[in-house]
Coordinates of C-alpha atoms and ligand atoms in Angstrom, one line a residue:
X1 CA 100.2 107.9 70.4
X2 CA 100.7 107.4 74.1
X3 CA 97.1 105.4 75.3
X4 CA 94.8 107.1 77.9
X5 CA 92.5 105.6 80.4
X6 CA 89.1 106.6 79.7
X7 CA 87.9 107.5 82.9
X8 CA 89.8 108.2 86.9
X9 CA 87.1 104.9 88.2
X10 CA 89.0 102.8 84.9
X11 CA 92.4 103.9 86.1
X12 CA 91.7 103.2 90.1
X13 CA 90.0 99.8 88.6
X14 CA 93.7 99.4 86.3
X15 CA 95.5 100.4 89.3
X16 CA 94.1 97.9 91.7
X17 CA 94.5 95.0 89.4
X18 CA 97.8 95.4 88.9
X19 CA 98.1 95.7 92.7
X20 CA 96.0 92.6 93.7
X21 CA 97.9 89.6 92.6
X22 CA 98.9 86.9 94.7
X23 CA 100.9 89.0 96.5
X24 CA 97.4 89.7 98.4
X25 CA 95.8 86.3 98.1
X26 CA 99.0 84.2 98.8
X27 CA 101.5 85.7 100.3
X28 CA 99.6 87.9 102.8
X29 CA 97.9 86.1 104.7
X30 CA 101.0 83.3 104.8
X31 CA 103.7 86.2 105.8
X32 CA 100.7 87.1 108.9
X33 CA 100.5 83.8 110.3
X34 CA 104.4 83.5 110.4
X35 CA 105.0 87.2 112.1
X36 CA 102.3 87.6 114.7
X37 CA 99.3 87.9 112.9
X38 CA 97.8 91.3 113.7
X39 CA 100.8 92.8 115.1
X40 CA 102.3 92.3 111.5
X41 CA 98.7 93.3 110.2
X42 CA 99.3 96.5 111.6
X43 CA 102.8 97.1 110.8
X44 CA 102.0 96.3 106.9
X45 CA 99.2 99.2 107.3
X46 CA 101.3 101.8 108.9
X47 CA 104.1 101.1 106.2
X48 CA 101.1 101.6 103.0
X49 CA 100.1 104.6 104.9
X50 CA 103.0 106.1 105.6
X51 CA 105.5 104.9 103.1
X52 CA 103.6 102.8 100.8
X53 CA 100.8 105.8 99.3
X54 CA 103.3 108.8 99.4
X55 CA 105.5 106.1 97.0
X56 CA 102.7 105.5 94.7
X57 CA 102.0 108.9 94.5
X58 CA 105.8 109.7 93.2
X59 CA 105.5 107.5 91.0
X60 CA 102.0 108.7 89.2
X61 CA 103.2 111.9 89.4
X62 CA 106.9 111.1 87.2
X63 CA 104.7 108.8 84.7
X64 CA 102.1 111.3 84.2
X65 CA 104.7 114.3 83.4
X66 CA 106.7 111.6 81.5
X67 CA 103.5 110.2 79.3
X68 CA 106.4 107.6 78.1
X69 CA 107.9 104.0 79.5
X70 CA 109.5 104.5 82.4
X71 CA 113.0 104.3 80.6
X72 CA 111.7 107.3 78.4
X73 CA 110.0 108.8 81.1
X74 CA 113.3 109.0 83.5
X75 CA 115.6 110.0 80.2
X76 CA 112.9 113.5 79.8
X77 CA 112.2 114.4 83.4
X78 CA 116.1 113.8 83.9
X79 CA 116.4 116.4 81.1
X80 CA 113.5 118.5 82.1
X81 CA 115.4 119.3 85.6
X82 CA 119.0 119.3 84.3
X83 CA 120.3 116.3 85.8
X84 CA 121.9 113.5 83.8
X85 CA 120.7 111.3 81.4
X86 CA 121.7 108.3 83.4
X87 CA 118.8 108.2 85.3
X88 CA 117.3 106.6 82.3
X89 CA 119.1 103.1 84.1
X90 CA 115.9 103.4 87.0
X91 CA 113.8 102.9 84.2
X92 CA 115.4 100.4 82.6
X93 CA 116.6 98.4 85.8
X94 CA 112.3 98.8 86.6
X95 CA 111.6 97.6 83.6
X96 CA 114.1 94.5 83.7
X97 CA 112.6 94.0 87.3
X98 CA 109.2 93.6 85.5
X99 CA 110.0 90.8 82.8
X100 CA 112.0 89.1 85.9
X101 CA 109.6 88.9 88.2
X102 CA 106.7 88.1 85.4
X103 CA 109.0 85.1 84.4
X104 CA 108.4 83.1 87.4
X105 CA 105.0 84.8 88.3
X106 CA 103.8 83.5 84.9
X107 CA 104.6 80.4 86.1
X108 CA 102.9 80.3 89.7
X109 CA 99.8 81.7 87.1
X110 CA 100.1 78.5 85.7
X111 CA 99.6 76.8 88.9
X112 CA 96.2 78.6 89.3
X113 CA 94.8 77.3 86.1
X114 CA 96.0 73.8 86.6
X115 CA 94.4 74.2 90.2
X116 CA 90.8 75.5 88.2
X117 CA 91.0 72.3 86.0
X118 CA 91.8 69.7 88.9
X119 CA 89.4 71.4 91.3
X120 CA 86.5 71.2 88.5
X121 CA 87.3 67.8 88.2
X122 CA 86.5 67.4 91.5
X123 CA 90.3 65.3 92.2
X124 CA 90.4 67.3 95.8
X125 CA 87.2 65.5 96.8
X126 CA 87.9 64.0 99.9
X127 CA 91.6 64.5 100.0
X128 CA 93.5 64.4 103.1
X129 CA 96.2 66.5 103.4
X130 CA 98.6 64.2 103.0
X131 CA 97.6 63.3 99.5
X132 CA 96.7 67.0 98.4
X133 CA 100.9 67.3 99.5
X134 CA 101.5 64.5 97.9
X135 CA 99.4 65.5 94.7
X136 CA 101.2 69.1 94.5
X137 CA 104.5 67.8 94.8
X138 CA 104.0 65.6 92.1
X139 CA 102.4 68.2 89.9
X140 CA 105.5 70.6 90.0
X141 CA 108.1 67.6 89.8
X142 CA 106.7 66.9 85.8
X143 CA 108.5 69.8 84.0
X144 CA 105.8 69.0 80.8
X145 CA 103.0 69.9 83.1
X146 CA 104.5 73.6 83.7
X147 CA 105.4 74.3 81.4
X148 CA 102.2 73.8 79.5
X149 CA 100.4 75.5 82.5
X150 CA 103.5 78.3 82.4
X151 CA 102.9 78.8 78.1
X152 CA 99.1 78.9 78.5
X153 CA 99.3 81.9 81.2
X154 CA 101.8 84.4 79.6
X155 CA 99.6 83.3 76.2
X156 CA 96.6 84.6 78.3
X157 CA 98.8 87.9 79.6
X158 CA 100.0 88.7 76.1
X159 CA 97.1 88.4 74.5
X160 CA 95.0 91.3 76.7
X161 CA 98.4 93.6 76.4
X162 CA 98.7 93.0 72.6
X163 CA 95.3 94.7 72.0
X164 CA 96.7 98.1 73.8
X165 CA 95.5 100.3 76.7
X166 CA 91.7 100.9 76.2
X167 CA 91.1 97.6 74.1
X168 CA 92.8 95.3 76.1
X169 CA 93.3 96.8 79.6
X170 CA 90.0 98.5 80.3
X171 CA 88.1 95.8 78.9
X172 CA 90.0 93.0 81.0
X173 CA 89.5 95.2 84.0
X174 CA 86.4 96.8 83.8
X175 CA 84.8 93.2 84.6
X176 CA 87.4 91.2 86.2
X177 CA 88.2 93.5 88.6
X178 CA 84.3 93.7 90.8
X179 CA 84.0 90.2 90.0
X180 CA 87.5 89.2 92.0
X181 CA 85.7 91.5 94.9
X182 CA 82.4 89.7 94.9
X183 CA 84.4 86.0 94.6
X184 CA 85.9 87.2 97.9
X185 CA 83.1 88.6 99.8
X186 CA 81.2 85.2 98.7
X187 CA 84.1 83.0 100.2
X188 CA 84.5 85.1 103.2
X189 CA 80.7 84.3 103.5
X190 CA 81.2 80.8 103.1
X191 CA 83.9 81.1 105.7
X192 CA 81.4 82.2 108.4
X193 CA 79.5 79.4 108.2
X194 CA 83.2 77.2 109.4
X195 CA 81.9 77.6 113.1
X196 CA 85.7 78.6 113.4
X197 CA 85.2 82.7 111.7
X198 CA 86.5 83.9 115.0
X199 CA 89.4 82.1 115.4
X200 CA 90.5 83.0 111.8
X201 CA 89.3 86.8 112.8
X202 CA 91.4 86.6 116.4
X203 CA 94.2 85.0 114.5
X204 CA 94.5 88.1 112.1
X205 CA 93.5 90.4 114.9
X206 CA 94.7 89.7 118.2
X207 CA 97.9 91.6 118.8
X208 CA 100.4 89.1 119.5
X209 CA 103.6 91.8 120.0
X210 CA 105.9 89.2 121.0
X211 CA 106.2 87.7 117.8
X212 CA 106.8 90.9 116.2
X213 CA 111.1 91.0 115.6
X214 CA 112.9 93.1 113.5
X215 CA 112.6 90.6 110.8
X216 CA 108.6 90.8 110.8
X217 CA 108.7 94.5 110.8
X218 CA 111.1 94.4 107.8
X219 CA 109.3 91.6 106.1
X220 CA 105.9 93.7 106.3
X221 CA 107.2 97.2 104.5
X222 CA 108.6 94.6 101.8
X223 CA 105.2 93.3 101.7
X224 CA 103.8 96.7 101.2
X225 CA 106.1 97.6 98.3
X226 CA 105.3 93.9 96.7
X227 CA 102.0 94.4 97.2
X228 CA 100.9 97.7 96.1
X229 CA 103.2 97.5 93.1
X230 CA 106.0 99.8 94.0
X231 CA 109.6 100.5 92.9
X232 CA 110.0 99.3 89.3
X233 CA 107.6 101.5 87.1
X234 CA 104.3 99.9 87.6
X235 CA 102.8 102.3 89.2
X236 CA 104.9 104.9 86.4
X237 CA 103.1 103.8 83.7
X238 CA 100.0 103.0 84.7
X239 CA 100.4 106.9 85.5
X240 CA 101.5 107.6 82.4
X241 CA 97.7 107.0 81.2
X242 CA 96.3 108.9 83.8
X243 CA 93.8 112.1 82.4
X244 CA 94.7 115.5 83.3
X245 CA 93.1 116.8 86.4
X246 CA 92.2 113.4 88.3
X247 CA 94.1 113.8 92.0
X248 CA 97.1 111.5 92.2
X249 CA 96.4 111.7 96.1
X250 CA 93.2 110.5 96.1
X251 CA 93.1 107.8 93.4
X252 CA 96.5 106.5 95.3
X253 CA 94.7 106.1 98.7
X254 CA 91.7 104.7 97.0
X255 CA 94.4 102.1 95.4
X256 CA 95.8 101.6 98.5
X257 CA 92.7 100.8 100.4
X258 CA 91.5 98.6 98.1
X259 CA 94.2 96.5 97.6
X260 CA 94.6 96.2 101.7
X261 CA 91.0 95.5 101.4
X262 CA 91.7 92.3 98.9
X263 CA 94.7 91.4 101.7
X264 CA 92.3 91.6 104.6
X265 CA 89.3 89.5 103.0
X266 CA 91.7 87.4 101.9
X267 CA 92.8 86.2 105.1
X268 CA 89.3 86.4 106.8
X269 CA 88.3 83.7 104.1
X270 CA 91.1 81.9 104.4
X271 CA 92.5 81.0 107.9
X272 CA 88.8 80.2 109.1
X273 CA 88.8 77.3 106.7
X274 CA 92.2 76.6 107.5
X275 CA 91.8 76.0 110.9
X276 CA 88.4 74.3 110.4
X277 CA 90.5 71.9 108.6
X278 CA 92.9 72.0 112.0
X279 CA 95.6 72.4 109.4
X280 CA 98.9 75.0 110.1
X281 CA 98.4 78.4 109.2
X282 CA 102.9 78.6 108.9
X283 CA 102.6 76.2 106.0
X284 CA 104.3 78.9 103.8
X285 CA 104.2 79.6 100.2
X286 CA 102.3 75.7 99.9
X287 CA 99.6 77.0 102.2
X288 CA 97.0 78.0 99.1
X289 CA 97.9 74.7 97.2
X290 CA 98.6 72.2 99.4
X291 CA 96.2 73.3 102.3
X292 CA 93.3 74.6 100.9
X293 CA 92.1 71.4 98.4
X294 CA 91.8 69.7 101.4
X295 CA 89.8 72.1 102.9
X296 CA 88.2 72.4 99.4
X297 CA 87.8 68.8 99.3
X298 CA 85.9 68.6 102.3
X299 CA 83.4 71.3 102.9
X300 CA 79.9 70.9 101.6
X301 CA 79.9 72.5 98.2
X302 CA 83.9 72.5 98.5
X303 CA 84.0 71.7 94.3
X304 CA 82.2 74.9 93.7
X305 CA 84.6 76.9 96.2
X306 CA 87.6 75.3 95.2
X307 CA 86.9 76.5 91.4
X308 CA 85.7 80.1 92.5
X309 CA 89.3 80.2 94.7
X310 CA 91.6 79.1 92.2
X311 CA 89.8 81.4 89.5
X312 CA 90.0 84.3 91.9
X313 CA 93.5 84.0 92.2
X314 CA 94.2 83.7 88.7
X315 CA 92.2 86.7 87.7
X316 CA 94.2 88.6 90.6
X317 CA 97.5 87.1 88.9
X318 CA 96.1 87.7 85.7
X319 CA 95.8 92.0 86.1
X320 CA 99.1 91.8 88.0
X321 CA 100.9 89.9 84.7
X322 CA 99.4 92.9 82.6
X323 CA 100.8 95.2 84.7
X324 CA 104.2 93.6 85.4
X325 CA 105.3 93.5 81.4
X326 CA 103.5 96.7 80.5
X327 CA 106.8 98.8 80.6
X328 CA 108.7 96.7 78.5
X329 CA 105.9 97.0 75.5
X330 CA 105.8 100.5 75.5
X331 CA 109.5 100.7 75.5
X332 CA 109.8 98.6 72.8
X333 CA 106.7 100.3 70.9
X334 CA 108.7 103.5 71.6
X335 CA 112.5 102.7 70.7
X336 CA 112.2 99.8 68.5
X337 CA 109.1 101.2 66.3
X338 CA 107.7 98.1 66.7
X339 CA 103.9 97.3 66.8
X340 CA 101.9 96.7 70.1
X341 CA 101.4 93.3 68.8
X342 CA 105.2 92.5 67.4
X343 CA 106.1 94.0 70.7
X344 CA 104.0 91.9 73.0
X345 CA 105.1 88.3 71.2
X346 CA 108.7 89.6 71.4
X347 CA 108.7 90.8 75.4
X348 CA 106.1 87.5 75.5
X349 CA 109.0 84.8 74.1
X350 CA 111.7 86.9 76.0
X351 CA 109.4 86.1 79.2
X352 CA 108.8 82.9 78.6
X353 CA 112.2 81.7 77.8
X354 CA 113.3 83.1 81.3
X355 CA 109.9 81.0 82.9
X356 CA 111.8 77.9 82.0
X357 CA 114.2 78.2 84.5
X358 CA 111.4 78.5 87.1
X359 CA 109.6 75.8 85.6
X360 CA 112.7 73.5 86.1
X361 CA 113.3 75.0 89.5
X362 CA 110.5 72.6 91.0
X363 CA 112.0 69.6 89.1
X364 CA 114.8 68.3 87.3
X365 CA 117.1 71.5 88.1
X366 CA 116.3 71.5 91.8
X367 CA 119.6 70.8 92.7
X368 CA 121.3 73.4 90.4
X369 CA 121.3 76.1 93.2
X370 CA 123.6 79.2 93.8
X371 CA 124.1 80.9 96.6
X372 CA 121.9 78.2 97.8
X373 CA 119.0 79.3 96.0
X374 CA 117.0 78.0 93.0
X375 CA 116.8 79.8 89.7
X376 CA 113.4 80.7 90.9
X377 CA 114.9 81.8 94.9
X378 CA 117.1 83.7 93.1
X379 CA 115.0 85.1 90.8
X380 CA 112.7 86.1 93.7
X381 CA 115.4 87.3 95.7
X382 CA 117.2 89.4 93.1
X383 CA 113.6 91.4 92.3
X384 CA 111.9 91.6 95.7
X385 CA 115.0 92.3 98.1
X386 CA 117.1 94.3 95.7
X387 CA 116.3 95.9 92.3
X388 CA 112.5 96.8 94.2
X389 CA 113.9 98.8 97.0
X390 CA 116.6 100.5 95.2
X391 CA 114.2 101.4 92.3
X392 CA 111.7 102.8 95.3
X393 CA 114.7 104.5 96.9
X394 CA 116.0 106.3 93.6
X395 CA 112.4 107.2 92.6
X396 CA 111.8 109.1 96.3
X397 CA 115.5 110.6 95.8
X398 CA 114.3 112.0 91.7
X399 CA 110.9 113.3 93.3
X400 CA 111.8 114.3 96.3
X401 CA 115.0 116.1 95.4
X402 CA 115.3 116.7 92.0
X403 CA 112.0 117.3 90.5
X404 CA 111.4 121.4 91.0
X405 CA 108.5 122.6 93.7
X406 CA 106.6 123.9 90.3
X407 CA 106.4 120.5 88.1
X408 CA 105.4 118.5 91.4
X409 CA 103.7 121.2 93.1
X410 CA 101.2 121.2 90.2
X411 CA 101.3 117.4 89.0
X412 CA 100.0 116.7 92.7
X413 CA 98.1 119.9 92.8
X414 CA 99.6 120.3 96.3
X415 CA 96.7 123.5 96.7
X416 CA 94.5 120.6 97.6
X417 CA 94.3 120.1 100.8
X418 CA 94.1 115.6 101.3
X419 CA 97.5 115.4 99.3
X420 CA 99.4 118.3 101.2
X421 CA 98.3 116.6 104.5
X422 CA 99.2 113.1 103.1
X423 CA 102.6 114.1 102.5
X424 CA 103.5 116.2 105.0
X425 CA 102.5 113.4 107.6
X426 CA 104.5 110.9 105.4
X427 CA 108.2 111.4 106.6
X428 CA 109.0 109.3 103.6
X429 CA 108.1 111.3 100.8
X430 CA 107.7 114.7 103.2
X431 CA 111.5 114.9 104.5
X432 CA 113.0 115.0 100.2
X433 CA 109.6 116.6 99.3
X434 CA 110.0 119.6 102.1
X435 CA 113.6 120.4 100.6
X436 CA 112.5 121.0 97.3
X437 CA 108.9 122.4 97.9
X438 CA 109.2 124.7 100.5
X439 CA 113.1 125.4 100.6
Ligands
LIG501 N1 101.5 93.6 93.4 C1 101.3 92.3 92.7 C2 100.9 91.3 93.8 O1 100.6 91.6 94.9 C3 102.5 91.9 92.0 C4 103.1 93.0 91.1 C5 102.5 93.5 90.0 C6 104.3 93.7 91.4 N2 103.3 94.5 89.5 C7 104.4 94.7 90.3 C8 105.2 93.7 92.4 C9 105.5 95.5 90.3 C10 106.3 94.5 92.4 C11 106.4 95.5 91.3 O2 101.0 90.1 93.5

């Protein structure tokens, strides 16, 4: 039988933690510092608004009529409205998307918990930021080390999605979902006391409009899809538990919030340290591991905020991993009449062999490049610039389009009055949604 959250708060909580990952945590705040700060700031919340909640709301809406795996879920609806069965290749391109992207997300996981062990041990203590550089890139160039790191984390992720929606899921959730909220609220108090909070808080909030190019604005809707989860079937079957009744426009927006929340708070705990440090904030994708030990390393009680960092960001990694191979269980719980369990060590040694080539993308295969790009550049770049956005743009077309006004009229109970407005203020989901509803 198809699993079932137990209650709308469980689902939002679900939701959120597959949303917050280090999308949020990581990427955010790095992607800000490089476009403009606030002017990108802004530009990433107009495009979760407007694009980004109407999206999320699609996709509820298909996984909750569908109640399977995406692939299932697309191969029904597709029948349910008469259209062919080949739309059942969104599902499984989603799905695909998912193992991908976990592969190398499993092993940046990794990272995290290597980063909880060395912080513990207090090896950032006093580090200067040439030697936390230093330290990382001789971390990621012993192929042993991740992979260890890389096995451990999917272990971890396999292990709460073997024991099924309500035993693993919920119970993973239910507490390491407010605890990630009160680790950040705690660091962006620590951050205050920097003497530089407002120059982390003007950095993030002063518009700076010159910086903002066609690039930035691209680069911040791409962060909104990554970061709330969108385009690969997610958000469909995290749907797929939802209870009758609970208000897909509502929960979404309440998704949405918090998970720009997590983004924000991330970056107000963040740059303040960073620049008390009078370190770059455009140190990229090394920014968390290279910069922040050194920060870590220096601040008064910097051992016990480096460990509550680095475990924040692996419990945010941790409900995003869930998420990510969530679709490919079910489908093979579905088609292949296997177990939960049999299913979860299968997708889990699929995932893991893939992970390799990331693992040796920061080592001894560094050189092996197409297209210029690492397994892991590629990987990254194959997921997040193509099979996401096509997925997201198929899924609108399906809802919009082919879905009839009565199944998404009342799957989004459109007589309420937040979700009507939402949509018919989002052009994204209101243009295709207008033809079909009120044609
Ligand atoms: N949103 C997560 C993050 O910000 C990553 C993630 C989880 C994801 N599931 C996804 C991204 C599905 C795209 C599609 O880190």
């Amino acid at each position: 039988m198809h699993g079932q959250w137990s209650s709308r708060w469980i689902y939002i909580l679900a939701a959120t933690g597959a949303a917050v990952g280090l999308g949020n945590i990581w990427k955010f705040p790095y992607l800000a510092g490089e476009h403009g700060g606030s002017a990108f700031v802004l530009v990433y919340l107009v495009c979760v608004a407007a694009i980004g909640i109407p999206m999320m709301m699609a996709e509820v809406m298909l996984g909750r009529r569908g109640r399977q795996s995406p692939v299932n879920t697309m191969r029904t609806l597709a029948k349910e409205v008469g259209v062919s069965s080949q739309w059942q290749w969104l599902g499984i391109s989603g799905t695909l998307a998912g193992v991908l992207i976990l592969s190398y997300y499993s092993v940046i996981g990794g990272w995290t918990l290597a980063y909880i062990v060395k912080s513990a041990m207090g090896t950032f203590t006093g580090a200067t930021g040439e030697a936390a550089t230093n330290l990382f890139a001789q971390f990621v160039s012993d192929p042993l080390t991740l992979f260890f790191w890389h096995t451990l984390f999917l272990v971890m992720t396999m292990g709460i999605v073997a024991r099924g929606v309500q035993g693993g899921l919920e119970q993973a959730v239910r507490y390491l979902m407010p605890s990630l909220f009160v680790l950040l609220v705690v660091l962006v108090g620590y951050a205050m006391t920097t003497g530089f909070f407002t120059t982390g808080l003007s950095f993030l909030f002063t518009p700076d409009f010159s910086r903002l190019s066609g690039t930035s604005m691209l680069a911040a809707m791409g962060q909104a899809f990554f970061s709330l989860s969108l385009g690969m079937g997610t958000i469909m079957i995290y749907g797929s538990y939802v209870p009758e009744g609970t208000s897909i426009a509502q929960t979404s927006v309440a998704i949405a919030i918090a998970d720009s929340l997590v983004a924000l708070l991330a970056g107000m705990a963040i740059f303040p340290i960073v620049f008390s440090q009078g370190m770059q904030p455009e140190a990229g994708p090394s920014l968390i591991f290279e910069t922040l030990p050194v920060a870590f390393g220096h601040m008064p009680g910097g051992l016990a905020f480096g460990v509550l960092f680095f475990i924040l960001l692996l419990v945010a990694a941790w409900t995003s991993s869930i998420s990510l191979i969530e679709p490919a269980v079910t489908l093979c719980v579905e088609n292949f009449r296997m177990t939960r369990r049999t299913a979860a060590i299968w997708c889990g040694l699929f995932t893991w062999v893939l992970g390799l080539g990331t693992v040796f993308s920061f080592n001894i295969g560094v050189e092996t490049t197409l297209f210029d790009m690492t397994f892991f550049e590629l990987l990254d770049f194959l997921t997040s610039n193509l099979m996401l956005p096509l997925g997201g743009i198929a899924l609108a077309i399906f809802s919009g389009w082919l879905m009839t006004p009565q199944v998404s009229q009342s799957e989004l109970q459109m007589q309420d009055m937040t979700g009507y407005q939402l949509c018919k203020c989002s052009f994204a989901f209101w243009l295709p949604l207008r033809c079909s509803l009120f044609s």
